[in-house]
Short mmCIF file of C-alpha atoms (C1' of nucleotides) in Angstrom, two decimals:
data_model
loop_
_atom_site.label_atom_id
_atom_site.label_comp_id
_atom_site.label_asym_id
_atom_site.label_seq_id
_atom_site.Cartn_x
_atom_site.Cartn_y
_atom_site.Cartn_z
CA MET A 1 0.00 0.00 0.00
CA LEU A 2 2.82 2.37 0.82
CA GLY A 3 3.29 4.85 -2.00
CA GLU A 4 0.34 3.40 -3.91
CA ARG A 5 -2.84 5.11 -4.99
CA PHE A 6 -6.31 3.68 -4.55
CA ALA A 7 -7.52 3.13 -8.10
CA SER A 8 -10.91 2.17 -6.68
CA VAL A 9 -12.41 0.94 -3.45
CA GLU A 10 -15.26 -1.52 -3.08
CA GLN A 11 -17.34 -1.12 0.03
CA ARG A 12 -19.60 -4.15 0.19
CA ARG A 13 -21.64 -3.30 3.27
CA PRO A 14 -22.55 -0.09 5.07
CA ASP A 15 -20.93 -0.95 8.37
CA LEU A 16 -18.41 -3.06 10.22
CA ARG A 17 -18.58 -2.58 13.97
CA PHE A 18 -19.58 1.03 13.28
CA PRO A 19 -20.94 2.62 10.12
CA LEU A 20 -18.18 3.30 7.62
CA PRO A 21 -17.64 7.05 7.05
CA GLU A 22 -19.88 8.94 4.63
CA ARG A 23 -18.77 8.57 1.01
CA PHE A 24 -15.99 6.25 2.18
CA ALA A 25 -15.01 4.73 -1.17
CA GLU A 26 -15.32 8.04 -2.96
CA ARG A 27 -13.10 9.85 -0.47
CA LEU A 28 -10.38 7.21 -0.85
CA THR A 29 -10.40 6.92 -4.61
CA GLY A 30 -7.37 8.57 -6.20
CA ARG A 31 -5.63 9.14 -2.84
CA ARG A 32 -2.04 8.06 -2.31
CA VAL A 33 -0.77 6.36 0.85
CA GLU A 34 2.12 8.45 2.16
CA ALA A 35 2.88 6.60 5.39
CA LEU A 36 1.79 3.53 7.33
CA SER A 37 2.04 3.31 11.08
CA ARG A 38 0.56 1.72 14.17
CA ARG A 39 -0.66 3.02 17.53
CA ALA A 40 -1.74 0.36 20.03
CA LYS A 41 -3.84 -2.07 17.95
CA TYR A 42 -4.82 0.56 15.40
CA LEU A 43 -3.35 0.77 11.89
CA ILE A 44 -2.95 4.21 10.37
CA ALA A 45 -2.52 5.09 6.69
CA ASP A 46 -1.65 8.74 6.06
CA LEU A 47 -3.21 9.92 2.81
CA ASP A 48 -2.05 12.67 0.46
CA ASP A 49 -5.04 14.89 1.25
CA GLY A 50 -4.32 15.24 4.99
CA GLN A 51 -6.74 12.55 6.02
CA ALA A 52 -5.77 9.38 7.87
CA LEU A 53 -7.40 6.03 7.27
CA VAL A 54 -7.65 4.46 10.73
CA MET A 55 -8.22 0.71 10.85
CA HIS A 56 -8.75 -1.84 13.61
CA LEU A 57 -8.99 -5.61 13.13
CA GLY A 58 -11.17 -6.30 16.16
CA MET A 59 -11.15 -10.02 16.96
CA SER A 60 -11.38 -11.63 13.56
CA GLY A 61 -10.37 -8.98 11.04
CA ARG A 62 -7.60 -9.66 8.56
CA PHE A 63 -6.07 -8.09 5.50
CA VAL A 64 -5.22 -10.21 2.49
CA VAL A 65 -2.82 -8.84 -0.09
CA GLU A 66 -2.96 -10.26 -3.60
CA ALA A 67 -0.40 -9.52 -6.27
CA PRO A 68 -1.25 -7.75 -9.52
CA GLY A 69 -2.78 -10.15 -11.98
CA THR A 70 -4.39 -12.41 -9.38
CA PRO A 71 -7.72 -13.40 -10.88
CA PRO A 72 -10.75 -12.23 -8.94
CA THR A 73 -12.58 -14.87 -6.95
CA GLU A 74 -15.43 -16.62 -8.68
CA PRO A 75 -18.71 -14.80 -8.28
CA GLY A 76 -20.91 -16.61 -5.79
CA ALA A 77 -18.06 -18.70 -4.37
CA TYR A 78 -18.32 -19.18 -0.64
CA TYR A 79 -14.80 -20.29 0.28
CA ASN A 80 -11.51 -19.61 -1.39
CA GLU A 81 -8.67 -22.11 -1.59
CA ILE A 82 -7.52 -21.50 1.97
CA GLY A 83 -10.97 -21.70 3.49
CA ARG A 84 -11.56 -17.98 3.84
CA HIS A 85 -15.24 -17.06 3.87
CA LEU A 86 -15.55 -14.76 0.89
CA VAL A 87 -18.89 -13.49 2.10
CA HIS A 88 -16.89 -11.75 4.82
CA ASP A 89 -14.73 -9.79 2.38
CA HIS A 90 -16.16 -6.40 3.30
CA VAL A 91 -13.80 -3.84 1.78
CA VAL A 92 -11.53 -4.27 -1.24
CA PHE A 93 -8.83 -1.72 -2.05
CA HIS A 94 -7.74 -1.87 -5.69
CA LEU A 95 -4.28 -0.32 -5.93
CA GLY A 96 -2.75 1.49 -8.86
CA SER A 97 -0.26 -1.35 -9.33
CA GLY A 98 -3.12 -3.80 -9.87
CA ALA A 99 -2.63 -5.42 -6.45
CA ARG A 100 -5.68 -5.97 -4.24
CA VAL A 101 -5.90 -5.50 -0.50
CA THR A 102 -9.01 -7.12 0.94
CA TYR A 103 -10.38 -6.61 4.43
CA ASN A 104 -12.10 -9.78 5.65
CA ASP A 105 -13.81 -9.94 9.04
CA VAL A 106 -16.16 -12.73 10.12
CA ARG A 107 -17.41 -11.12 13.32
CA ARG A 108 -17.20 -7.51 12.14
CA PHE A 109 -15.76 -6.25 15.40
CA GLY A 110 -13.18 -4.35 13.38
CA PHE A 111 -13.73 -0.89 11.91
CA MET A 112 -12.35 1.78 9.62
CA ASP A 113 -12.55 5.53 9.92
CA LEU A 114 -11.34 8.60 8.06
CA VAL A 115 -10.09 11.41 10.28
CA PRO A 116 -7.87 14.48 9.78
CA ARG A 117 -4.22 13.53 10.29
CA ALA A 118 -3.54 16.71 12.20
CA GLY A 119 -4.47 16.18 15.82
CA LEU A 120 -4.91 12.46 15.37
CA GLU A 121 -3.57 11.84 18.87
CA SER A 122 -6.46 13.80 20.34
CA SER A 123 -9.11 12.37 18.00
CA ARG A 124 -11.81 10.15 19.41
CA HIS A 125 -10.00 6.86 18.82
CA PHE A 126 -6.76 7.95 20.43
CA ALA A 127 -7.66 10.46 23.14
CA GLY A 128 -6.94 9.07 26.59
CA MET A 129 -5.02 6.11 25.22
CA GLY A 130 -2.28 4.63 27.39
CA ILE A 131 1.40 4.14 26.73
CA GLU A 132 2.92 1.79 24.16
CA PRO A 133 4.08 -1.43 25.83
CA LEU A 134 7.12 -1.53 23.52
CA GLY A 135 7.91 2.17 23.85
CA ASN A 136 10.54 3.74 26.06
CA GLU A 137 8.04 4.96 28.64
CA LEU A 138 7.26 1.50 29.98
CA SER A 139 9.34 0.98 33.10
CA GLY A 140 8.81 -0.48 36.54
CA GLU A 141 8.56 3.02 37.93
CA LEU A 142 5.81 4.06 35.52
CA LEU A 143 3.94 0.76 35.85
CA ALA A 144 3.90 1.19 39.62
CA LYS A 145 2.66 4.75 39.20
CA LEU A 146 -0.06 3.77 36.73
CA PHE A 147 -1.34 0.98 38.98
CA SER A 148 -0.98 2.88 42.23
CA GLY A 149 -4.18 2.90 44.27
CA LYS A 150 -6.02 0.55 41.92
CA ILE A 151 -8.02 -2.22 43.52
CA ALA A 152 -8.88 -3.80 40.15
CA PRO A 153 -7.17 -7.13 39.56
CA LEU A 154 -3.76 -7.03 37.89
CA LYS A 155 -5.21 -8.86 34.88
CA ALA A 156 -7.86 -6.17 34.32
CA ALA A 157 -5.38 -3.33 34.79
CA LEU A 158 -3.02 -4.80 32.19
CA LEU A 159 -5.89 -5.12 29.71
CA ASP A 160 -7.02 -1.53 30.38
CA GLN A 161 -6.02 0.31 27.21
CA ARG A 162 -6.17 3.66 29.04
CA LEU A 163 -3.11 2.60 31.03
CA ILE A 164 -1.10 0.48 28.58
CA ALA A 165 -2.45 0.39 25.04
CA GLY A 166 -1.79 -2.71 23.02
CA LEU A 167 -1.77 -5.68 25.37
CA GLY A 168 -4.41 -8.30 24.67
CA ASN A 169 -5.72 -11.31 26.54
CA ILE A 170 -3.10 -13.81 25.37
CA TYR A 171 -0.07 -11.68 26.14
CA VAL A 172 -1.38 -10.53 29.51
CA CYS A 173 -1.86 -14.16 30.59
CA GLU A 174 1.60 -15.10 29.35
CA ALA A 175 3.30 -12.09 30.94
CA LEU A 176 1.67 -12.69 34.33
CA PHE A 177 2.77 -16.31 34.27
CA ARG A 178 6.35 -15.46 33.38
CA ALA A 179 6.43 -12.78 36.05
CA GLY A 180 5.02 -15.21 38.64
CA LEU A 181 2.23 -12.80 39.48
CA HIS A 182 -1.33 -13.82 40.36
CA PRO A 183 -3.95 -12.43 37.98
CA GLU A 184 -6.29 -11.65 40.87
CA ALA A 185 -3.74 -9.64 42.85
CA GLU A 186 -4.71 -6.00 43.35
CA ALA A 187 -3.05 -3.89 40.68
CA GLY A 188 -2.15 -1.37 43.37
CA SER A 189 -0.10 -3.98 45.19
CA LEU A 190 2.59 -3.60 42.52
CA ALA A 191 3.10 -0.04 43.67
CA THR A 192 3.31 -0.74 47.36
CA PRO A 193 5.90 -3.31 48.26
CA ALA A 194 7.14 -2.24 51.66
CA GLY A 195 10.41 -4.12 51.29
CA LYS A 196 12.00 -4.37 47.88
CA PRO A 197 10.92 -1.17 46.21
CA ARG A 198 8.86 -1.91 43.12
CA GLU A 199 10.75 -5.08 42.30
CA LYS A 200 7.58 -6.75 41.04
CA ALA A 201 6.73 -3.77 38.83
CA ARG A 202 10.22 -3.68 37.39
CA LEU A 203 10.12 -7.39 36.60
CA LEU A 204 6.64 -7.21 35.05
CA ALA A 205 7.57 -4.27 32.83
CA GLN A 206 10.62 -6.15 31.56
CA ILE A 207 8.63 -9.34 30.96
CA ILE A 208 5.83 -7.57 29.07
CA ARG A 209 8.45 -6.31 26.64
CA GLU A 210 10.05 -9.75 26.31
CA VAL A 211 6.77 -11.56 25.66
CA LEU A 212 5.69 -9.08 23.00
CA GLU A 213 9.07 -9.05 21.27
CA GLU A 214 9.16 -12.84 21.26
CA ALA A 215 5.60 -13.04 19.91
CA VAL A 216 6.28 -10.53 17.15
CA ALA A 217 9.45 -12.40 16.18
CA ALA A 218 7.40 -15.62 15.98
CA GLY A 219 4.85 -13.94 13.72
CA GLY A 220 2.07 -13.63 16.29
CA SER A 221 -0.37 -16.29 17.43
CA THR A 222 -2.61 -18.26 15.09
CA LEU A 223 -5.44 -19.74 17.15
CA ARG A 224 -8.02 -20.34 14.46
CA ASP A 225 -7.71 -18.09 11.49
CA PHE A 226 -5.09 -15.42 12.05
CA ALA A 227 -2.80 -15.03 9.07
CA HIS A 228 -0.43 -12.38 7.82
CA ALA A 229 -1.38 -10.38 4.75
CA ASP A 230 0.62 -12.81 2.62
CA GLY A 231 -1.21 -15.82 4.09
CA SER A 232 1.61 -17.02 6.36
CA LEU A 233 0.68 -18.08 9.89
CA GLY A 234 1.95 -17.16 13.35
CA TYR A 235 3.93 -19.55 15.54
CA PHE A 236 3.81 -18.03 19.01
CA GLN A 237 0.88 -20.29 20.00
CA HIS A 238 3.39 -23.14 20.26
CA ARG A 239 5.17 -21.16 22.95
CA PHE A 240 2.14 -20.50 25.13
CA ARG A 241 2.90 -21.52 28.70
CA VAL A 242 -0.60 -21.06 30.11
CA TYR A 243 -2.95 -19.55 27.53
CA ASP A 244 -5.55 -22.08 26.31
CA ARG A 245 -3.84 -24.82 28.36
CA GLU A 246 -6.48 -25.38 31.03
CA GLY A 247 -6.00 -28.77 32.72
CA GLU A 248 -2.52 -29.29 31.32
CA PRO A 249 0.46 -29.52 33.66
CA CYS A 250 2.34 -26.31 34.42
CA VAL A 251 5.54 -26.09 32.39
CA THR A 252 7.66 -24.92 35.33
CA PRO A 253 10.14 -27.74 35.99
CA GLY A 254 9.09 -29.65 39.09
CA CYS A 255 5.74 -27.85 39.46
CA GLY A 256 3.23 -30.21 37.90
CA HIS A 257 0.17 -28.25 39.04
CA LEU A 258 -2.57 -28.12 36.45
CA VAL A 259 -3.19 -24.86 34.62
CA LYS A 260 -6.41 -23.26 35.80
CA ARG A 261 -8.91 -21.08 33.99
CA LEU A 262 -10.96 -18.34 35.57
CA VAL A 263 -13.12 -15.56 34.16
CA GLN A 264 -12.21 -11.95 34.93
CA SER A 265 -14.29 -9.10 33.51
CA GLY A 266 -15.73 -11.50 30.99
CA ARG A 267 -12.39 -12.80 29.69
CA SER A 268 -10.68 -16.12 30.29
CA THR A 269 -7.55 -16.03 32.42
CA PHE A 270 -5.19 -19.01 32.40
CA TYR A 271 -2.69 -19.32 35.24
CA CYS A 272 -0.82 -21.62 37.60
CA GLU A 273 -1.86 -21.07 41.18
CA ARG A 274 1.39 -22.46 42.50
CA CYS A 275 3.75 -20.43 40.33
CA GLN A 276 1.78 -17.19 40.36
CA ARG A 277 1.57 -15.47 43.73
CA ARG A 278 -0.16 -12.37 44.99
"C1'" DA B 1 -14.73 7.58 39.48
"C1'" DA B 2 -13.72 2.98 39.11
"C1'" DG B 3 -14.98 -1.40 38.06
"C1'" DC B 4 -17.82 -4.80 36.04
"C1'" DG B 5 -21.18 -7.16 33.02
"C1'" DA B 6 -23.42 -6.97 28.70
"C1'" DA B 7 -23.45 -6.03 23.99
"C1'" DC B 8 -21.74 -6.12 19.27
"C1'" DC B 9 -21.55 -10.78 15.46
"C1'" DT B 10 -20.52 -15.26 13.38
"C1'" DG B 11 -18.80 -19.81 13.46
"C1'" DG B 12 -16.72 -23.87 15.54
"C1'" DC B 13 -16.78 -27.26 18.90
"C1'" DT B 14 -18.84 -30.20 22.66
"C1'" DG B 15 -22.19 -32.75 24.75
"C1'" DC B 16 -26.78 -34.50 25.08
"C1'" DT C 1 -28.14 -35.95 12.74
"C1'" DG C 2 -29.72 -32.08 15.20
"C1'" DC C 3 -29.75 -28.73 18.36
"C1'" DA C 4 -28.59 -26.08 22.50
"C1'" DG C 5 -24.98 -24.08 24.88
"C1'" DC C 6 -20.53 -22.30 25.30
"C1'" DC C 7 -16.44 -20.15 23.65
"C1'" DA C 8 -13.31 -16.95 20.84
"C1'" DG C 9 -7.65 -12.62 19.54
"C1'" DG C 10 -11.41 -6.39 21.38
"C1'" DT C 11 -13.73 -2.34 22.46
"C1'" DT C 12 -17.67 0.46 24.10
"C1'" DC C 13 -21.69 1.43 26.72
"C1'" DG C 14 -24.29 1.79 30.73
"C1'" DC C 15 -25.16 0.61 35.44
"C1'" DT C 16 -23.83 0.48 40.36
#
DNA sequence: AAGCGAACCTGGCTGC
DNA sequence: TGCAGCCAGGTTCGCT
């Protein structure tokens, strides 16, 4: 997409999670993509008219990139060769080069929006958003400060995008396990260790970074249908230590306790009650 | 104000 | 085989 123009855009339904912007396809047609970036779980394409195309994949969204000359899928076909449900191809970007970028999203929890690039940080999607977990700001000191006084469970605080923006359910479970911290511990307890000052916060901050870097290097996690834009899959799911491993033995040498599952604010948490302490 | 459950939507899997 | 129930990578809304 970078440097390309949108020759045309097909919008096949009026909405994803939210209504698509007014005259969406029309406003994109002829525009050139000048930059691509990411903030938290949002993708941002800067356009040559000062607008930004903001995109979020939700739970099941994916982009598929097809090279110039790839024949269009057969009209009326339900699945393509890799089992993708074509009825869930909602937006198709036809690029000047002839390549196609298709947004497919079974559950339609994803969305797209067009907003002025200037002041993007204070626009409705980004205002109040927390720090980047891979940015320089994340430190034990800041983590302790962010969680100070919070009685919400550690798990919920880590998922709270207003504090740290970009951690999801899988990586929070994995980070808590590696840090040996109990998901139900009060978030504020990280900030108030009477003895070793903020040792837990320092360790957790370091481990969050490690887990994310390792997951990115492994290409992310393919649970059911996640794939990169070129169709390749992620491999981090093979390195899960607790996520989706309920009832399996804890991987800590000599532990042997079974991984437990509990529900916190509507999301599954997987943890080892022996290795993860409050 | 913070924290929590429900809602948004479809499909896959399990168990009866 | 069929059907009900549960579960899923995320965010937002509304209630207490």
